[in-house]
């Protein structure tokens, strides 16, 4: 069994302790500020979150993006994240070999 499939089963528990929550909030805030300062995406653009895991970066994608895709290597992570984000096309895959054509995304995250 893949390590990330095992991790998926305990992810919420591990991230629910107070220290992890503080770290996640700080990470989210830093990434959000970075995206706001550095990323200028066209309206109605497309974004791809590589290695999405539980989708922590999905909520930080600029609102101008109208189509969002996410890929993760772990079937378990994809199954859990798909339940949380119904408007995102999430699939199992390898970030090194996607089916998306070159230059088809306006924003790609790999955090």
Short mmCIF file of C-alpha atoms in Angstrom, two decimals:
data_model
loop_
_atom_site.label_atom_id
_atom_site.label_comp_id
_atom_site.label_asym_id
_atom_site.label_seq_id
_atom_site.Cartn_x
_atom_site.Cartn_y
_atom_site.Cartn_z
CA UNK A 1 0.00 0.00 0.00
CA UNK A 2 1.18 3.49 -0.87
CA UNK A 3 2.40 5.59 2.10
CA UNK A 4 0.10 8.46 1.08
CA UNK A 5 -2.93 6.15 1.07
CA UNK A 6 -2.10 5.23 4.66
CA UNK A 7 -1.51 8.88 5.56
CA UNK A 8 -4.89 9.83 4.09
CA UNK A 9 -6.66 7.77 6.73
CA UNK A 10 -5.07 9.69 9.62
CA UNK A 11 -4.55 13.09 7.99
CA UNK A 12 -7.47 14.90 9.62
CA UNK A 13 -6.56 13.53 13.05
CA UNK A 14 -2.90 14.54 12.69
CA UNK A 15 -3.82 18.02 11.45
CA UNK A 16 -6.49 18.65 14.09
CA UNK A 17 -4.13 19.17 17.02
CA UNK A 18 -3.60 22.82 18.06
CA UNK A 19 0.03 23.05 16.92
CA UNK A 20 -0.73 21.65 13.45
CA UNK A 21 -3.69 24.02 13.14
CA UNK A 22 -1.47 27.03 13.87
CA UNK A 23 1.14 25.85 11.37
CA UNK A 24 -1.50 25.26 8.67
CA UNK A 25 -3.03 28.68 9.22
CA UNK A 26 0.39 30.34 8.91
CA UNK A 27 1.15 28.34 5.74
CA UNK A 28 -2.24 29.23 4.24
CA UNK A 29 -1.78 32.93 5.01
CA UNK A 30 1.74 33.03 3.55
CA UNK A 31 0.66 31.25 0.37
CA UNK A 32 -2.42 33.45 0.00
CA UNK A 33 -0.28 36.60 0.29
CA UNK A 34 2.21 35.24 -2.21
CA UNK A 35 -0.54 34.45 -4.69
CA UNK A 36 -2.10 37.88 -4.26
CA UNK A 37 1.24 39.68 -4.75
CA UNK A 38 2.81 37.63 -7.51
CA UNK A 39 0.15 35.85 -9.50
CA UNK A 40 -1.95 37.63 -12.09
CA UNK A 41 -4.29 35.18 -13.71
CA UNK A 42 -6.64 36.05 -16.54
CA UNK A 43 -10.33 36.04 -15.81
CA UNK A 44 -11.94 32.72 -16.69
CA UNK A 45 -8.58 30.98 -16.49
CA UNK A 46 -7.69 27.42 -15.60
CA UNK A 47 -5.55 26.22 -12.70
CA UNK A 48 -3.93 22.94 -11.76
CA UNK A 49 -2.96 21.88 -8.24
CA UNK A 50 -0.29 19.18 -8.49
CA UNK A 51 0.01 16.88 -5.49
CA UNK A 52 -3.19 18.28 -4.06
CA UNK A 53 -3.36 15.91 -1.09
CA UNK A 54 -6.34 17.03 0.98
CA UNK A 55 -6.79 20.17 -1.12
CA UNK A 56 -5.26 22.70 1.25
CA UNK A 57 -4.22 24.94 -1.66
CA UNK A 58 -7.53 24.68 -3.50
CA UNK A 59 -9.20 27.18 -1.20
CA UNK A 60 -6.40 29.67 -1.90
CA UNK A 61 -6.74 29.70 -5.70
CA UNK A 62 -7.75 33.18 -6.93
CA UNK A 63 -11.51 33.53 -7.53
CA UNK A 64 -10.95 34.56 -11.17
CA UNK A 65 -10.16 30.95 -12.02
CA UNK A 66 -13.29 29.30 -13.38
CA UNK A 67 -11.95 25.79 -13.98
CA UNK A 68 -9.80 24.04 -11.41
CA UNK A 69 -8.09 20.69 -11.75
CA UNK A 70 -6.16 18.78 -9.12
CA UNK A 71 -3.99 15.68 -9.26
CA UNK A 72 -2.63 13.47 -6.53
CA UNK A 73 -0.80 10.16 -6.61
CA UNK A 74 -2.87 8.69 -3.76
CA UNK A 75 -6.27 7.21 -4.56
CA UNK A 76 -7.30 7.62 -0.91
CA UNK A 77 -6.39 11.32 -0.86
CA UNK A 78 -8.28 11.92 -4.11
CA UNK A 79 -11.35 10.12 -2.76
CA UNK A 80 -11.36 12.22 0.43
CA UNK A 81 -10.62 15.52 -1.31
CA UNK A 82 -13.25 14.94 -4.01
CA UNK A 83 -15.92 14.81 -1.31
CA UNK A 84 -14.76 18.16 0.07
CA UNK A 85 -14.43 20.04 -3.24
CA UNK A 86 -17.27 19.16 -5.60
CA UNK A 87 -16.46 21.95 -8.09
CA UNK A 88 -12.89 20.74 -8.72
CA UNK A 89 -11.99 18.01 -11.18
CA UNK A 90 -9.70 15.83 -9.05
CA UNK A 91 -7.99 12.75 -10.37
CA UNK A 92 -5.35 10.21 -9.48
CA UNK A 93 -2.18 10.81 -11.43
CA UNK A 94 1.51 11.53 -11.48
CA UNK A 95 2.51 15.20 -11.54
CA UNK A 96 5.40 14.33 -13.85
CA UNK A 97 3.08 12.99 -16.55
CA UNK A 98 -0.23 14.83 -16.86
CA UNK A 99 -2.68 14.58 -19.73
CA UNK A 100 -2.97 18.36 -20.02
CA UNK A 101 -1.52 19.95 -23.15
CA UNK A 102 1.48 22.26 -22.72
CA UNK A 103 0.56 25.85 -21.85
CA UNK A 104 -3.09 24.95 -21.20
CA UNK A 105 -3.07 26.23 -17.59
CA UNK A 106 -2.97 29.83 -16.41
CA UNK A 107 -1.77 28.83 -12.95
CA UNK A 108 -0.05 25.70 -11.67
CA UNK A 109 0.57 25.09 -7.97
CA UNK A 110 2.79 22.42 -6.53
CA UNK A 111 3.09 23.08 -2.81
#
